[in-house]
mmCIF file of C-alpha atoms in Angstrom:
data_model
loop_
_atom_site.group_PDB
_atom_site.id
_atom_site.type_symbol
_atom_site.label_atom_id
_atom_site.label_comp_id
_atom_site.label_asym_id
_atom_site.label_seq_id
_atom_site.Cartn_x
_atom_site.Cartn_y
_atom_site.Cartn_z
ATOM 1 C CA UNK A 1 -151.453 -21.843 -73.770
ATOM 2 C CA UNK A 2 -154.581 -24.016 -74.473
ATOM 3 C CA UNK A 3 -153.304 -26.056 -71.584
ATOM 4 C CA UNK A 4 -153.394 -23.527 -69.015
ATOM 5 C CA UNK A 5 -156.987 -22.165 -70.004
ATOM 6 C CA UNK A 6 -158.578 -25.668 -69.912
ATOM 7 C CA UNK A 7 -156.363 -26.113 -66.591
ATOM 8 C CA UNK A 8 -158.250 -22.681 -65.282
ATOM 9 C CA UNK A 9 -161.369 -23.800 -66.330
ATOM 10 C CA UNK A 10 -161.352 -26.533 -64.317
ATOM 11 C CA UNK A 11 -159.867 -25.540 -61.386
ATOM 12 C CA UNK A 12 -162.322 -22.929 -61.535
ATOM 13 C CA UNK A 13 -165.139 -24.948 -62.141
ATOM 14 C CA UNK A 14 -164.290 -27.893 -59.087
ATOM 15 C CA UNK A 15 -164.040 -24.369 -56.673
ATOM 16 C CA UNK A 16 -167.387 -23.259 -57.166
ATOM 17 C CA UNK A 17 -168.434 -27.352 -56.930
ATOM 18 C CA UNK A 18 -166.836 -27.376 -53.627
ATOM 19 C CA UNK A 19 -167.914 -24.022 -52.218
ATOM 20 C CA UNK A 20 -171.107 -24.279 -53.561
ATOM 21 C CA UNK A 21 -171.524 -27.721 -51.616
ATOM 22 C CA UNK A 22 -170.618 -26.017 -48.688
ATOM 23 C CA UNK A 23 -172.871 -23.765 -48.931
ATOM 24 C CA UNK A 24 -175.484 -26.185 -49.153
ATOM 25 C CA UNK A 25 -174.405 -28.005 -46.679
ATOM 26 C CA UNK A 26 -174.407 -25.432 -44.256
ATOM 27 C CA UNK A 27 -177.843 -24.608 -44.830
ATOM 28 C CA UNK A 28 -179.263 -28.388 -45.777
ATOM 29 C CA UNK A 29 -178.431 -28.247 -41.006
ATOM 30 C CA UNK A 30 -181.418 -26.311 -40.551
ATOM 31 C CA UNK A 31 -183.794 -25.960 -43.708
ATOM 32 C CA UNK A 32 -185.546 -26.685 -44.857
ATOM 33 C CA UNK A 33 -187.857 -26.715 -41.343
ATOM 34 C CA UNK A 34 -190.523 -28.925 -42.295
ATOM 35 C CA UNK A 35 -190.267 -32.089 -44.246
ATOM 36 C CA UNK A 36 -190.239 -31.794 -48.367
ATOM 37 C CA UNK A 37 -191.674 -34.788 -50.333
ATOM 38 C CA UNK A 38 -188.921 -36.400 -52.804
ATOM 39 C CA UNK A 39 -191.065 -36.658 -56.119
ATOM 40 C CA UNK A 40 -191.425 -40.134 -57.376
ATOM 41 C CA UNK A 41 -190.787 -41.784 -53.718
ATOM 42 C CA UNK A 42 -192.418 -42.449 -50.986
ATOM 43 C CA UNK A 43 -189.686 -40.542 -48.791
ATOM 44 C CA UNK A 44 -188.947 -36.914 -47.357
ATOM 45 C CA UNK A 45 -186.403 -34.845 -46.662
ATOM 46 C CA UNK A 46 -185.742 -32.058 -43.581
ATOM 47 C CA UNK A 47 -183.218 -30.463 -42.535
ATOM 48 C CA UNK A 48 -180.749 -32.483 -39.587
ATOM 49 C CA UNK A 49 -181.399 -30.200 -36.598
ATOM 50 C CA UNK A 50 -185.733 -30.107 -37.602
ATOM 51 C CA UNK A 51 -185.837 -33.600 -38.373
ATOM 52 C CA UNK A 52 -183.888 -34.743 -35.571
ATOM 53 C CA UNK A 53 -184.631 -31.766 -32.707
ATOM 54 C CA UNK A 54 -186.497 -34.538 -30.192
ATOM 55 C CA UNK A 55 -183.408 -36.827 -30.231
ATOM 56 C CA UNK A 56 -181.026 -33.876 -30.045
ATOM 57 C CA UNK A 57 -183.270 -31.799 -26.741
ATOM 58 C CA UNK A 58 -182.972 -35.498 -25.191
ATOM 59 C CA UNK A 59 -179.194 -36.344 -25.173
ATOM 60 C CA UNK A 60 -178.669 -32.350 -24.716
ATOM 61 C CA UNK A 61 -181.212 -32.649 -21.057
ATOM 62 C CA UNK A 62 -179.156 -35.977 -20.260
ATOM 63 C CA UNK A 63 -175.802 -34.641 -20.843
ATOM 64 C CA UNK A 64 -176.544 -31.460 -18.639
ATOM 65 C CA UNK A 65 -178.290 -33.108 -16.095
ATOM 66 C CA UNK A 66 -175.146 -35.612 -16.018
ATOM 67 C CA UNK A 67 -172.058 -33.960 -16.672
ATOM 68 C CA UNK A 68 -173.029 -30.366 -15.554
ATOM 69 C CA UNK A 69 -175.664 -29.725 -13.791
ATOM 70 C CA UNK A 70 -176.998 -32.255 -11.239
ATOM 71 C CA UNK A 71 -180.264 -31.069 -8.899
ATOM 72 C CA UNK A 72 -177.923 -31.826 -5.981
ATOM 73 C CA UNK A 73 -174.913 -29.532 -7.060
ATOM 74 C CA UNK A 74 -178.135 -26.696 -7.899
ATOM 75 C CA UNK A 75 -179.462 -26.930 -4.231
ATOM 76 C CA UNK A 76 -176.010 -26.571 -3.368
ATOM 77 C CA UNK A 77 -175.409 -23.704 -4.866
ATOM 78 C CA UNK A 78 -178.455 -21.985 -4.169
ATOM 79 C CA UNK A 79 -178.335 -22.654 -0.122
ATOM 80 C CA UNK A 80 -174.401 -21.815 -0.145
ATOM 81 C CA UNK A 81 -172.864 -20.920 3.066
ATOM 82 C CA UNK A 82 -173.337 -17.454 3.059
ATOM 83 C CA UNK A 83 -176.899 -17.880 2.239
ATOM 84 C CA UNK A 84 -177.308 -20.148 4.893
ATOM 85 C CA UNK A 85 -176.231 -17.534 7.894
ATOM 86 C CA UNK A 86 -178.588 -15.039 5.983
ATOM 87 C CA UNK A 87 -181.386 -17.682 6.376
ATOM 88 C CA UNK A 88 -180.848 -17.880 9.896
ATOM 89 C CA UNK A 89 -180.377 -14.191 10.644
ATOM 90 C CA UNK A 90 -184.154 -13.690 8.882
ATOM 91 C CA UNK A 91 -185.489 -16.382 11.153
ATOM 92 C CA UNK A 92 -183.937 -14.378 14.021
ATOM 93 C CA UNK A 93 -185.677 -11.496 12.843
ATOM 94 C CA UNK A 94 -189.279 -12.735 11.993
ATOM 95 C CA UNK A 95 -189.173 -14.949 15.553
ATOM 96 C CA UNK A 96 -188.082 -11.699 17.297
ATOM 97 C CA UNK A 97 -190.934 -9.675 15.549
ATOM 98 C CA UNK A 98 -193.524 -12.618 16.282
ATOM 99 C CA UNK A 99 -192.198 -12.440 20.051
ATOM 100 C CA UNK A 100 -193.216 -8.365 20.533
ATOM 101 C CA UNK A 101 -196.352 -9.035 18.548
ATOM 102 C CA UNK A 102 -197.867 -11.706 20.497
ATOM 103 C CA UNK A 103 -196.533 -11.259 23.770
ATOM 104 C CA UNK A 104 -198.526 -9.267 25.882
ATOM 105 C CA UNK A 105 -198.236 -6.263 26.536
ATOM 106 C CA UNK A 106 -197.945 -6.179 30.580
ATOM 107 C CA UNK A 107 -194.752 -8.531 30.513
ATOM 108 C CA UNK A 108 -191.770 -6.846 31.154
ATOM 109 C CA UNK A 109 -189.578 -5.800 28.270
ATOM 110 C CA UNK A 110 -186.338 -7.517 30.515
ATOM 111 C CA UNK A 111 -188.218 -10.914 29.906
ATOM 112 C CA UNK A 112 -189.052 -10.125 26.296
ATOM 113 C CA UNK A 113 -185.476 -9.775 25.917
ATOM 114 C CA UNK A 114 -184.404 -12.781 27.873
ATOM 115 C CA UNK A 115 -187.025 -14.741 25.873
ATOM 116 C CA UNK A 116 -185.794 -13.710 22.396
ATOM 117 C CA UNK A 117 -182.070 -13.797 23.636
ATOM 118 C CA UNK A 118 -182.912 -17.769 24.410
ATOM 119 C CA UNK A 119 -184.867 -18.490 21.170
ATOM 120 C CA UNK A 120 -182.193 -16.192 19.205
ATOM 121 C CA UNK A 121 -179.434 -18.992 20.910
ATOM 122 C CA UNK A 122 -180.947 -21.921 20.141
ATOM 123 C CA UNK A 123 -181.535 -21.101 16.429
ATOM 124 C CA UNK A 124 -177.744 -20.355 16.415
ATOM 125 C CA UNK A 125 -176.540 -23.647 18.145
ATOM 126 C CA UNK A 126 -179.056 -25.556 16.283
ATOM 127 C CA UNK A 127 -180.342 -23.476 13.268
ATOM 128 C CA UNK A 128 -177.039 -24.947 10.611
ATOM 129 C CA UNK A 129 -178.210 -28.606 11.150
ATOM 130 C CA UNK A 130 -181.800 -28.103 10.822
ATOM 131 C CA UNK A 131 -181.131 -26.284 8.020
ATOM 132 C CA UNK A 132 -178.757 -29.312 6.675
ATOM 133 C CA UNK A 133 -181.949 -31.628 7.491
ATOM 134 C CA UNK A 134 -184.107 -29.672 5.738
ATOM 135 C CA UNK A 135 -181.916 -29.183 2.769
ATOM 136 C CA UNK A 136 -180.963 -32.948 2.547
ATOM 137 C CA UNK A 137 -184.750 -33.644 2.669
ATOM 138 C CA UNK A 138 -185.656 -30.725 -0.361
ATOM 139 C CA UNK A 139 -182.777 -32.737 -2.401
ATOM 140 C CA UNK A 140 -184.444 -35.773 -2.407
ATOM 141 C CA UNK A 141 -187.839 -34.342 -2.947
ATOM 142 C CA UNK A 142 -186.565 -32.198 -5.849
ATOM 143 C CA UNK A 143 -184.585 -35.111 -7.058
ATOM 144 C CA UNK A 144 -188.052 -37.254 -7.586
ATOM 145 C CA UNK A 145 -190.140 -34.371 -8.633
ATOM 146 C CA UNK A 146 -187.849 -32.091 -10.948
ATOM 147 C CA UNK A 147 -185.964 -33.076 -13.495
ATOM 148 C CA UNK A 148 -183.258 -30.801 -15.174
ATOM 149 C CA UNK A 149 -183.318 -33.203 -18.351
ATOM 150 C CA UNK A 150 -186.719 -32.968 -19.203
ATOM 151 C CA UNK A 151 -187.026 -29.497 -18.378
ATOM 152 C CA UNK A 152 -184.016 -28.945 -20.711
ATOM 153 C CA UNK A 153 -185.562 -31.161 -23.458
ATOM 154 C CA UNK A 154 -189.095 -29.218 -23.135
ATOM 155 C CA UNK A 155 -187.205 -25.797 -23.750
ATOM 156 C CA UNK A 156 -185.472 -26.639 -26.526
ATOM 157 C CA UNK A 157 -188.560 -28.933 -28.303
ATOM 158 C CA UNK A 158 -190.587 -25.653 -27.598
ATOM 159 C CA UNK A 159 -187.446 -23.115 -29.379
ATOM 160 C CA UNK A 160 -188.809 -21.763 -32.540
ATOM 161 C CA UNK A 161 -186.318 -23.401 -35.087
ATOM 162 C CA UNK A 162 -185.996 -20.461 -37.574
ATOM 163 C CA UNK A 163 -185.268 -18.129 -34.028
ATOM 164 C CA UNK A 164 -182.441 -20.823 -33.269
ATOM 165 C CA UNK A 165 -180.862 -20.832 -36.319
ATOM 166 C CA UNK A 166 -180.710 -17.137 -36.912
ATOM 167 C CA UNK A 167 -178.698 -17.300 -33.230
ATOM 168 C CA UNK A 168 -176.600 -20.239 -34.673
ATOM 169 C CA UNK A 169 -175.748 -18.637 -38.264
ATOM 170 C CA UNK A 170 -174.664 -15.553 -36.080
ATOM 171 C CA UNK A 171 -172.530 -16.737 -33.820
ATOM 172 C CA UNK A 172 -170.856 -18.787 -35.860
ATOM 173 C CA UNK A 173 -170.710 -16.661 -38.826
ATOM 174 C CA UNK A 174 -166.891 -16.281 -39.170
ATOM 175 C CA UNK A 175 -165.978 -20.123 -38.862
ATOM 176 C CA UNK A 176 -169.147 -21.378 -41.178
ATOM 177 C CA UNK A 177 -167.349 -18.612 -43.614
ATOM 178 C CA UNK A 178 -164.101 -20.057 -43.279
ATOM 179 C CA UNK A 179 -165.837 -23.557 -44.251
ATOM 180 C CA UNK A 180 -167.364 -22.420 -47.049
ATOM 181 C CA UNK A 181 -163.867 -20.781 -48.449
ATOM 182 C CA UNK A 182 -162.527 -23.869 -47.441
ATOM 183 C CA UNK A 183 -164.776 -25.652 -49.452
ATOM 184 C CA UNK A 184 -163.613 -23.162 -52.331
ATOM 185 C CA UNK A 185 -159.695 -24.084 -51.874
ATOM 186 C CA UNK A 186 -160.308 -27.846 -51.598
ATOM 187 C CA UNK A 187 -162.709 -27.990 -54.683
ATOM 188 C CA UNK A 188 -160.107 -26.119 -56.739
ATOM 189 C CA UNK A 189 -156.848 -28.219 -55.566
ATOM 190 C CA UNK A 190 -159.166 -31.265 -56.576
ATOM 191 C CA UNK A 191 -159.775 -29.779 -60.084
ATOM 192 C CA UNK A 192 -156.351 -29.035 -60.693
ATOM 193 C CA UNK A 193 -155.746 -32.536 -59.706
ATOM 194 C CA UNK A 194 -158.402 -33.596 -61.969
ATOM 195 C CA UNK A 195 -157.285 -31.322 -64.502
ATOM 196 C CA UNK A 196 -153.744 -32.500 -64.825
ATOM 197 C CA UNK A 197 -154.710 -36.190 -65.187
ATOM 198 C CA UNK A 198 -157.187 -36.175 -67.889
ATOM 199 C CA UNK A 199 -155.012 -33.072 -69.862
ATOM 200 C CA UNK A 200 -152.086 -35.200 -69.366
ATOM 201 C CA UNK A 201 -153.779 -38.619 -70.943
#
C-alpha cells in the first residue's frame, strides 16, 4: 500500500512540475515587457517576443514583402481590369464635362458632339495602353519610394506589446490550454517513471 501512495505522490508531484513549467513558459513569451535585472549579475532578462520584437517586425516585413505581398502584385490588384475600364469611363466623363464648359457657347451642339465623340474614341483605342504606361511607370516609382517591409516592421515596432499579447493569449487560448495539460500528462508519466525506478532500487 505504502508503494502506491509514494507512487501517487510522485506522479503527482512531477504533474504539477510539468504543468507548472508550462505555464511559465507560456507566459516567460511575452512578460515580463521590460527587461528585469538578475541579482548578483551583470545580466537581464525579458520576455522573447519584448526582447526580441525589432528582429521579429524585420523578418515578419521581409517575409511579407517576399513571399506575399510584393508592391508589384498590390498595384496589380488595385488597377485590376475592371477598374481599369472604370478609369477610362471617368476620363470620358470629366473630358466630356471640360468640353461643354469651355467651349463656347455659339458653337453648334452637332460639333460639340462630334468633338467629344472623337476625344471619347481616342481614349478608347488608346486609353488601356496609356494606362499600362502609366501603371508600369507608378510600379517602379512605388517600388523605390515605398516599401511594404519597413512599413510592416514600423507597425508592429509601434504595437503596444501588452495590446498584442492580450490578442495572442485569446486567440490561441484553447491550444496554449491544451499545452499546459499537456505539460500536466507528460510531467506525471515522467514521475511515474521516476517513481518506479528509485521505489524499485
Amino acid at each position: 500500500m505504502l508503494f502506491w501512495i509514494k507512487l501517487l505522490i510522485l506522479t503527482t508531484i512531477g504533474a504539477m512540475i510539468g504543468w507548472v513549467t508550462n505555464i511559465l513558459a507560456i507566459k516567460l513569451i511575452f512578460r515580463p515587457l521590460e527587461p528585469v535585472k538578475i541579482p548578483l549579475t551583470n545580466s537581464y532578462f525579458q520576455g522573447v517576443i519584448p526582447k526580441r520584437q525589432s528582429e521579429i517586425a524585420k523578418s515578419v516585413g521581409e517575409m511579407i514583402e517576399k513571399e506575399l505581398l510584393s508592391m508589384e502584385e498590390l498595384i496589380d490588384k488595385i488597377l485590376s481590369q475592371a477598374n481599369k475600364e472604370e478609369i477610362i469611363n471617368t476620363i470620358k466623363v470629366k473630358i466630356n464635362g471640360i468640353i461643354e464648359k469651355k467651349m463656347p457657347p455659339f458653337i453648334p451642339t452637332p460639333f460639340k458632339g462630334m468633338v467629344q465623340e472623337y476625344i471619347e474614341d481616342v481614349i478608347e483605342k488608346e486609353g488601356n495602353a496609356a494606362l499600362e504606361d502609366i501603371m508600369n511607370e507608378l510600379v517602379e516609382k512605388a517600388i523605390d519610394n515605398v516599401k511594404i517591409n519597413e512599413i510592416i516592421e514600423e507597425k508592429i515596432n509601434d504595437f503596444p506589446l501588452p495590446k498584442l499579447e492580450e490578442i495572442v493569449m485569446t486567440i490561441a487560448k484553447k491550444e496554449l490550454k491544451h499545452i499546459e495539460i499537456l505539460g500536466g500528462i507528460l510531467g506525471g508519466m515522467i514521475g511515474i517513471v521516476q517513481g518506479l525506478i528509485i521505489l524499485a532500487f
